[in-house]
Amino acid sequence: MASITIKNLPPELHQKLKAVAEHEGRSLNQEIVQRLRASLVKSKRDDEAATLGEGYRQLLAQGFWTTPEEIEALIQEGRKR
């Protein structure tokens, strides 16, 4: 697995990350990886939403998220009934 070093991390940010990691029962490294992963997933969602139109963006804004593949599976399931 790859490793990175974070330089010039502000002390207050370090303390907040440590506190959240402890609260969540994770190591500091696990917390940082989780947050990076979540930020990339959110970015991917935003990119996909930009291509899908205003109605879909409104659903995302309300906290609803599903993939086009999940929607298609639900449509196909409904057709089987």
mmCIF file of N, CA, C and O in Angstrom:
data_model
loop_
_atom_site.group_PDB
_atom_site.id
_atom_site.type_symbol
_atom_site.label_atom_id
_atom_site.label_comp_id
_atom_site.label_asym_id
_atom_site.label_seq_id
_atom_site.Cartn_x
_atom_site.Cartn_y
_atom_site.Cartn_z
ATOM 1 N N MET A 1 0.826 -1.183 0.000
ATOM 2 C CA MET A 1 0.000 0.000 0.000
ATOM 3 C C MET A 1 0.873 1.251 0.000
ATOM 4 O O MET A 1 1.935 1.261 0.608
ATOM 5 N N ALA A 2 0.420 2.279 -0.647
ATOM 6 C CA ALA A 2 1.192 3.520 -0.745
ATOM 7 C C ALA A 2 1.140 4.303 0.562
ATOM 8 O O ALA A 2 0.208 4.171 1.345
ATOM 9 N N SER A 3 2.148 5.106 0.763
ATOM 10 C CA SER A 3 2.211 5.983 1.934
ATOM 11 C C SER A 3 2.426 7.407 1.474
ATOM 12 O O SER A 3 3.034 7.645 0.432
ATOM 13 N N ILE A 4 1.911 8.344 2.255
ATOM 14 C CA ILE A 4 2.160 9.759 1.988
ATOM 15 C C ILE A 4 2.509 10.446 3.297
ATOM 16 O O ILE A 4 2.222 9.940 4.378
ATOM 17 N N THR A 5 3.120 11.606 3.170
ATOM 18 C CA THR A 5 3.426 12.441 4.316
ATOM 19 C C THR A 5 2.697 13.759 4.120
ATOM 20 O O THR A 5 2.742 14.332 3.033
ATOM 21 N N ILE A 6 2.028 14.203 5.146
ATOM 22 C CA ILE A 6 1.337 15.490 5.076
ATOM 23 C C ILE A 6 2.213 16.515 5.783
ATOM 24 O O ILE A 6 2.507 16.372 6.970
ATOM 25 N N LYS A 7 2.618 17.519 5.040
ATOM 26 C CA LYS A 7 3.481 18.563 5.597
ATOM 27 C C LYS A 7 2.658 19.805 5.902
ATOM 28 O O LYS A 7 1.644 20.072 5.263
ATOM 29 N N ASN A 8 3.113 20.558 6.862
ATOM 30 C CA ASN A 8 2.523 21.843 7.235
ATOM 31 C C ASN A 8 1.051 21.727 7.639
ATOM 32 O O ASN A 8 0.243 22.603 7.329
ATOM 33 N N LEU A 9 0.708 20.646 8.302
ATOM 34 C CA LEU A 9 -0.646 20.459 8.793
ATOM 35 C C LEU A 9 -0.855 21.371 9.991
ATOM 36 O O LEU A 9 -0.119 21.276 10.975
ATOM 37 N N PRO A 10 -1.827 22.277 9.921
ATOM 38 C CA PRO A 10 -2.053 23.179 11.056
ATOM 39 C C PRO A 10 -2.376 22.385 12.327
ATOM 40 O O PRO A 10 -3.123 21.397 12.275
ATOM 41 N N PRO A 11 -1.812 22.781 13.448
ATOM 42 C CA PRO A 11 -2.018 22.044 14.701
ATOM 43 C C PRO A 11 -3.496 21.884 15.070
ATOM 44 O O PRO A 11 -3.896 20.819 15.550
ATOM 45 N N GLU A 12 -4.307 22.910 14.820
ATOM 46 C CA GLU A 12 -5.727 22.801 15.174
ATOM 47 C C GLU A 12 -6.442 21.759 14.311
ATOM 48 O O GLU A 12 -7.326 21.041 14.777
ATOM 49 N N LEU A 13 -6.034 21.638 13.052
ATOM 50 C CA LEU A 13 -6.614 20.617 12.182
ATOM 51 C C LEU A 13 -6.184 19.225 12.639
ATOM 52 O O LEU A 13 -6.986 18.291 12.682
ATOM 53 N N HIS A 14 -4.930 19.099 13.011
ATOM 54 C CA HIS A 14 -4.426 17.830 13.527
ATOM 55 C C HIS A 14 -5.206 17.405 14.769
ATOM 56 O O HIS A 14 -5.620 16.238 14.884
ATOM 57 N N GLN A 15 -5.421 18.324 15.680
ATOM 58 C CA GLN A 15 -6.159 18.015 16.906
ATOM 59 C C GLN A 15 -7.608 17.612 16.607
ATOM 60 O O GLN A 15 -8.130 16.672 17.205
ATOM 61 N N LYS A 16 -8.250 18.319 15.683
ATOM 62 C CA LYS A 16 -9.628 17.978 15.325
ATOM 63 C C LYS A 16 -9.705 16.595 14.696
ATOM 64 O O LYS A 16 -10.597 15.804 15.012
ATOM 65 N N LEU A 17 -8.781 16.299 13.793
ATOM 66 C CA LEU A 17 -8.756 14.975 13.166
ATOM 67 C C LEU A 17 -8.542 13.882 14.204
ATOM 68 O O LEU A 17 -9.207 12.840 14.173
ATOM 69 N N LYS A 18 -7.621 14.119 15.142
ATOM 70 C CA LYS A 18 -7.367 13.138 16.191
ATOM 71 C C LYS A 18 -8.599 12.919 17.051
ATOM 72 O O LYS A 18 -8.942 11.783 17.385
ATOM 73 N N ALA A 19 -9.287 14.003 17.400
ATOM 74 C CA ALA A 19 -10.472 13.902 18.245
ATOM 75 C C ALA A 19 -11.586 13.132 17.543
ATOM 76 O O ALA A 19 -12.237 12.266 18.144
ATOM 77 N N VAL A 20 -11.806 13.434 16.276
ATOM 78 C CA VAL A 20 -12.846 12.727 15.519
ATOM 79 C C VAL A 20 -12.474 11.257 15.363
ATOM 80 O O VAL A 20 -13.328 10.372 15.528
ATOM 81 N N ALA A 21 -11.218 10.981 15.056
ATOM 82 C CA ALA A 21 -10.767 9.593 14.898
ATOM 83 C C ALA A 21 -11.001 8.811 16.187
ATOM 84 O O ALA A 21 -11.533 7.695 16.159
ATOM 85 N N GLU A 22 -10.659 9.396 17.297
ATOM 86 C CA GLU A 22 -10.858 8.739 18.585
ATOM 87 C C GLU A 22 -12.348 8.494 18.840
ATOM 88 O O GLU A 22 -12.740 7.403 19.255
ATOM 89 N N HIS A 23 -13.159 9.489 18.560
ATOM 90 C CA HIS A 23 -14.610 9.364 18.754
ATOM 91 C C HIS A 23 -15.188 8.251 17.884
ATOM 92 O O HIS A 23 -16.104 7.534 18.301
ATOM 93 N N GLU A 24 -14.661 8.096 16.668
ATOM 94 C CA GLU A 24 -15.153 7.083 15.730
ATOM 95 C C GLU A 24 -14.486 5.728 15.918
ATOM 96 O O GLU A 24 -14.821 4.768 15.228
ATOM 97 N N GLY A 25 -13.525 5.650 16.852
ATOM 98 C CA GLY A 25 -12.840 4.383 17.096
ATOM 99 C C GLY A 25 -11.862 4.006 16.000
ATOM 100 O O GLY A 25 -11.636 2.829 15.735
ATOM 101 N N ARG A 26 -11.293 5.025 15.354
ATOM 102 C CA ARG A 26 -10.340 4.788 14.271
ATOM 103 C C ARG A 26 -8.998 5.406 14.635
ATOM 104 O O ARG A 26 -8.919 6.311 15.453
ATOM 105 N N SER A 27 -7.972 4.921 13.960
ATOM 106 C CA SER A 27 -6.666 5.561 14.083
ATOM 107 C C SER A 27 -6.709 6.868 13.282
ATOM 108 O O SER A 27 -7.602 7.073 12.447
ATOM 109 N N LEU A 28 -5.736 7.713 13.517
ATOM 110 C CA LEU A 28 -5.655 8.955 12.759
ATOM 111 C C LEU A 28 -5.517 8.652 11.268
ATOM 112 O O LEU A 28 -6.177 9.272 10.437
ATOM 113 N N ASN A 29 -4.684 7.674 10.931
ATOM 114 C CA ASN A 29 -4.514 7.287 9.536
ATOM 115 C C ASN A 29 -5.831 6.790 8.935
ATOM 116 O O ASN A 29 -6.204 7.181 7.824
ATOM 117 N N GLN A 30 -6.543 5.932 9.648
ATOM 118 C CA GLN A 30 -7.823 5.426 9.151
ATOM 119 C C GLN A 30 -8.819 6.564 8.928
ATOM 120 O O GLN A 30 -9.568 6.558 7.949
ATOM 121 N N GLU A 31 -8.820 7.528 9.821
ATOM 122 C CA GLU A 31 -9.741 8.668 9.690
ATOM 123 C C GLU A 31 -9.419 9.478 8.437
ATOM 124 O O GLU A 31 -10.311 9.867 7.685
ATOM 125 N N ILE A 32 -8.145 9.718 8.205
ATOM 126 C CA ILE A 32 -7.737 10.494 7.026
ATOM 127 C C ILE A 32 -8.095 9.735 5.744
ATOM 128 O O ILE A 32 -8.642 10.320 4.803
ATOM 129 N N VAL A 33 -7.836 8.437 5.714
ATOM 130 C CA VAL A 33 -8.174 7.635 4.531
ATOM 131 C C VAL A 33 -9.681 7.661 4.301
ATOM 132 O O VAL A 33 -10.151 7.834 3.170
ATOM 133 N N GLN A 34 -10.464 7.508 5.372
ATOM 134 C CA GLN A 34 -11.918 7.525 5.254
ATOM 135 C C GLN A 34 -12.404 8.863 4.695
ATOM 136 O O GLN A 34 -13.265 8.913 3.822
ATOM 137 N N ARG A 35 -11.836 9.947 5.182
ATOM 138 C CA ARG A 35 -12.256 11.277 4.716
ATOM 139 C C ARG A 35 -11.846 11.515 3.267
ATOM 140 O O ARG A 35 -12.605 12.111 2.498
ATOM 141 N N LEU A 36 -10.680 11.062 2.880
ATOM 142 C CA LEU A 36 -10.263 11.187 1.475
ATOM 143 C C LEU A 36 -11.187 10.372 0.579
ATOM 144 O O LEU A 36 -11.636 10.853 -0.469
ATOM 145 N N ARG A 37 -11.480 9.143 1.001
ATOM 146 C CA ARG A 37 -12.369 8.286 0.216
ATOM 147 C C ARG A 37 -13.742 8.943 0.065
ATOM 148 O O ARG A 37 -14.297 8.993 -1.032
ATOM 149 N N ALA A 38 -14.282 9.460 1.162
ATOM 150 C CA ALA A 38 -15.604 10.102 1.123
ATOM 151 C C ALA A 38 -15.588 11.334 0.222
ATOM 152 O O ALA A 38 -16.552 11.587 -0.503
ATOM 153 N N SER A 39 -14.519 12.094 0.252
ATOM 154 C CA SER A 39 -14.470 13.296 -0.581
ATOM 155 C C SER A 39 -14.411 12.931 -2.061
ATOM 156 O O SER A 39 -14.979 13.633 -2.891
ATOM 157 N N LEU A 40 -13.757 11.841 -2.397
ATOM 158 C CA LEU A 40 -13.694 11.418 -3.792
ATOM 159 C C LEU A 40 -15.024 10.859 -4.254
ATOM 160 O O LEU A 40 -15.424 11.076 -5.392
ATOM 161 N N VAL A 41 -15.723 10.143 -3.398
ATOM 162 C CA VAL A 41 -17.047 9.633 -3.749
ATOM 163 C C VAL A 41 -17.996 10.796 -3.975
ATOM 164 O O VAL A 41 -18.735 10.835 -4.940
ATOM 165 N N LYS A 42 -17.954 11.790 -3.094
ATOM 166 C CA LYS A 42 -18.807 12.966 -3.246
ATOM 167 C C LYS A 42 -18.491 13.674 -4.558
ATOM 168 O O LYS A 42 -19.388 14.069 -5.283
ATOM 169 N N SER A 43 -17.213 13.802 -4.868
ATOM 170 C CA SER A 43 -16.808 14.453 -6.111
ATOM 171 C C SER A 43 -17.353 13.692 -7.315
ATOM 172 O O SER A 43 -17.851 14.291 -8.258
ATOM 173 N N LYS A 44 -17.280 12.364 -7.280
ATOM 174 C CA LYS A 44 -17.800 11.554 -8.376
ATOM 175 C C LYS A 44 -19.309 11.752 -8.500
ATOM 176 O O LYS A 44 -19.842 11.891 -9.596
ATOM 177 N N ARG A 45 -20.005 11.808 -7.373
ATOM 178 C CA ARG A 45 -21.448 12.037 -7.389
ATOM 179 C C ARG A 45 -21.770 13.379 -8.026
ATOM 180 O O ARG A 45 -22.676 13.483 -8.840
ATOM 181 N N ASP A 46 -21.033 14.404 -7.646
ATOM 182 C CA ASP A 46 -21.261 15.737 -8.205
ATOM 183 C C ASP A 46 -21.021 15.751 -9.709
ATOM 184 O O ASP A 46 -21.778 16.358 -10.457
ATOM 185 N N ASP A 47 -19.953 15.068 -10.151
ATOM 186 C CA ASP A 47 -19.649 15.007 -11.581
ATOM 187 C C ASP A 47 -20.766 14.307 -12.349
ATOM 188 O O ASP A 47 -21.191 14.768 -13.406
ATOM 189 N N GLU A 48 -21.258 13.207 -11.804
ATOM 190 C CA GLU A 48 -22.327 12.469 -12.472
ATOM 191 C C GLU A 48 -23.612 13.287 -12.479
ATOM 192 O O GLU A 48 -24.334 13.312 -13.466
ATOM 193 N N ALA A 49 -23.889 13.966 -11.382
ATOM 194 C CA ALA A 49 -25.107 14.767 -11.291
ATOM 195 C C ALA A 49 -25.097 15.889 -12.322
ATOM 196 O O ALA A 49 -26.140 16.233 -12.882
ATOM 197 N N ALA A 50 -23.921 16.435 -12.595
ATOM 198 C CA ALA A 50 -23.827 17.518 -13.564
ATOM 199 C C ALA A 50 -24.256 17.066 -14.955
ATOM 200 O O ALA A 50 -24.752 17.874 -15.743
ATOM 201 N N THR A 51 -24.114 15.788 -15.223
ATOM 202 C CA THR A 51 -24.489 15.287 -16.546
ATOM 203 C C THR A 51 -25.932 14.790 -16.604
ATOM 204 O O THR A 51 -26.431 14.492 -17.675
ATOM 205 N N LEU A 52 -26.607 14.699 -15.478
ATOM 206 C CA LEU A 52 -27.925 14.071 -15.437
ATOM 207 C C LEU A 52 -29.100 15.039 -15.362
ATOM 208 O O LEU A 52 -30.239 14.619 -15.438
ATOM 209 N N GLY A 53 -28.845 16.311 -15.186
ATOM 210 C CA GLY A 53 -29.935 17.269 -15.226
ATOM 211 C C GLY A 53 -30.395 17.767 -13.868
ATOM 212 O O GLY A 53 -30.026 17.249 -12.824
ATOM 213 N N GLU A 54 -31.232 18.787 -13.917
ATOM 214 C CA GLU A 54 -31.675 19.490 -12.714
ATOM 215 C C GLU A 54 -32.480 18.613 -11.768
ATOM 216 O O GLU A 54 -32.297 18.674 -10.556
ATOM 217 N N GLY A 55 -33.365 17.787 -12.277
ATOM 218 C CA GLY A 55 -34.175 16.935 -11.404
ATOM 219 C C GLY A 55 -33.323 16.024 -10.545
ATOM 220 O O GLY A 55 -33.561 15.848 -9.351
ATOM 221 N N TYR A 56 -32.306 15.462 -11.147
ATOM 222 C CA TYR A 56 -31.416 14.571 -10.410
ATOM 223 C C TYR A 56 -30.617 15.351 -9.380
ATOM 224 O O TYR A 56 -30.419 14.902 -8.260
ATOM 225 N N ARG A 57 -30.170 16.560 -9.734
ATOM 226 C CA ARG A 57 -29.429 17.392 -8.780
ATOM 227 C C ARG A 57 -30.308 17.735 -7.579
ATOM 228 O O ARG A 57 -29.834 17.794 -6.447
ATOM 229 N N GLN A 58 -31.584 17.951 -7.804
ATOM 230 C CA GLN A 58 -32.483 18.247 -6.693
ATOM 231 C C GLN A 58 -32.602 17.048 -5.757
ATOM 232 O O GLN A 58 -32.641 17.205 -4.545
ATOM 233 N N LEU A 59 -32.659 15.858 -6.317
ATOM 234 C CA LEU A 59 -32.698 14.657 -5.482
ATOM 235 C C LEU A 59 -31.412 14.530 -4.655
ATOM 236 O O LEU A 59 -31.456 14.192 -3.475
ATOM 237 N N LEU A 60 -30.281 14.806 -5.280
ATOM 238 C CA LEU A 60 -29.015 14.755 -4.551
ATOM 239 C C LEU A 60 -28.997 15.768 -3.411
ATOM 240 O O LEU A 60 -28.526 15.469 -2.316
ATOM 241 N N ALA A 61 -29.509 16.954 -3.662
ATOM 242 C CA ALA A 61 -29.527 18.001 -2.644
ATOM 243 C C ALA A 61 -30.367 17.589 -1.439
ATOM 244 O O ALA A 61 -30.125 18.034 -0.324
ATOM 245 N N GLN A 62 -31.342 16.725 -1.674
ATOM 246 C CA GLN A 62 -32.199 16.251 -0.584
ATOM 247 C C GLN A 62 -31.611 15.033 0.116
ATOM 248 O O GLN A 62 -32.228 14.464 1.006
ATOM 249 N N GLY A 63 -30.409 14.624 -0.295
ATOM 250 C CA GLY A 63 -29.749 13.498 0.340
ATOM 251 C C GLY A 63 -30.056 12.160 -0.300
ATOM 252 O O GLY A 63 -29.652 11.121 0.191
ATOM 253 N N PHE A 64 -30.799 12.153 -1.404
ATOM 254 C CA PHE A 64 -31.112 10.916 -2.105
ATOM 255 C C PHE A 64 -29.988 10.624 -3.077
ATOM 256 O O PHE A 64 -29.592 11.478 -3.839
ATOM 257 N N TRP A 65 -29.469 9.423 -3.043
ATOM 258 C CA TRP A 65 -28.418 9.077 -3.989
ATOM 259 C C TRP A 65 -28.590 7.637 -4.411
ATOM 260 O O TRP A 65 -28.753 6.733 -3.603
ATOM 261 N N THR A 66 -28.562 7.402 -5.673
ATOM 262 C CA THR A 66 -28.520 6.069 -6.239
ATOM 263 C C THR A 66 -27.815 6.175 -7.579
ATOM 264 O O THR A 66 -27.718 7.252 -8.157
ATOM 265 N N THR A 67 -27.334 5.065 -8.054
ATOM 266 C CA THR A 67 -26.624 5.078 -9.326
ATOM 267 C C THR A 67 -27.601 4.802 -10.463
ATOM 268 O O THR A 67 -28.666 4.211 -10.242
ATOM 269 N N PRO A 68 -27.237 5.165 -11.684
ATOM 270 C CA PRO A 68 -28.083 4.823 -12.828
ATOM 271 C C PRO A 68 -28.319 3.312 -12.936
ATOM 272 O O PRO A 68 -29.396 2.866 -13.305
ATOM 273 N N GLU A 69 -27.310 2.527 -12.559
ATOM 274 C CA GLU A 69 -27.456 1.067 -12.595
ATOM 275 C C GLU A 69 -28.513 0.593 -11.597
ATOM 276 O O GLU A 69 -29.301 -0.314 -11.901
ATOM 277 N N GLU A 70 -28.540 1.211 -10.408
ATOM 278 C CA GLU A 70 -29.551 0.847 -9.407
ATOM 279 C C GLU A 70 -30.949 1.225 -9.896
ATOM 280 O O GLU A 70 -31.905 0.470 -9.697
ATOM 281 N N ILE A 71 -31.065 2.359 -10.523
ATOM 282 C CA ILE A 71 -32.357 2.786 -11.066
ATOM 283 C C ILE A 71 -32.822 1.799 -12.128
ATOM 284 O O ILE A 71 -33.978 1.372 -12.129
ATOM 285 N N GLU A 72 -31.925 1.416 -13.021
ATOM 286 C CA GLU A 72 -32.279 0.456 -14.073
ATOM 287 C C GLU A 72 -32.702 -0.878 -13.474
ATOM 288 O O GLU A 72 -33.675 -1.490 -13.932
ATOM 289 N N ALA A 73 -32.004 -1.339 -12.440
ATOM 290 C CA ALA A 73 -32.372 -2.605 -11.790
ATOM 291 C C ALA A 73 -33.769 -2.512 -11.180
ATOM 292 O O ALA A 73 -34.559 -3.462 -11.271
ATOM 293 N N LEU A 74 -34.097 -1.374 -10.574
ATOM 294 C CA LEU A 74 -35.433 -1.192 -10.003
ATOM 295 C C LEU A 74 -36.492 -1.182 -11.094
ATOM 296 O O LEU A 74 -37.579 -1.754 -10.920
ATOM 297 N N ILE A 75 -36.194 -0.558 -12.210
ATOM 298 C CA ILE A 75 -37.129 -0.532 -13.339
ATOM 299 C C ILE A 75 -37.368 -1.957 -13.833
ATOM 300 O O ILE A 75 -38.512 -2.382 -14.047
ATOM 301 N N GLN A 76 -36.294 -2.710 -14.017
ATOM 302 C CA GLN A 76 -36.409 -4.093 -14.503
ATOM 303 C C GLN A 76 -37.176 -4.962 -13.512
ATOM 304 O O GLN A 76 -37.988 -5.791 -13.907
ATOM 305 N N GLU A 77 -36.931 -4.759 -12.225
ATOM 306 C CA GLU A 77 -37.646 -5.511 -11.199
ATOM 307 C C GLU A 77 -39.143 -5.222 -11.269
ATOM 308 O O GLU A 77 -39.971 -6.112 -11.162
ATOM 309 N N GLY A 78 -39.505 -3.961 -11.466
ATOM 310 C CA GLY A 78 -40.899 -3.581 -11.570
ATOM 311 C C GLY A 78 -41.579 -4.192 -12.790
ATOM 312 O O GLY A 78 -42.760 -4.518 -12.757
ATOM 313 N N ARG A 79 -40.834 -4.355 -13.863
ATOM 314 C CA ARG A 79 -41.374 -4.928 -15.097
ATOM 315 C C ARG A 79 -41.668 -6.425 -14.942
ATOM 316 O O ARG A 79 -42.505 -6.965 -15.643
ATOM 317 N N LYS A 80 -40.957 -7.080 -14.030
ATOM 318 C CA LYS A 80 -41.135 -8.519 -13.831
ATOM 319 C C LYS A 80 -42.447 -8.827 -13.105
ATOM 320 O O LYS A 80 -42.936 -9.926 -13.170
ATOM 321 N N ARG A 81 -42.968 -7.851 -12.389
ATOM 322 C CA ARG A 81 -44.175 -8.082 -11.573
ATOM 323 C C ARG A 81 -45.400 -8.122 -12.397
ATOM 324 O O ARG A 81 -45.701 -7.698 -13.356
#
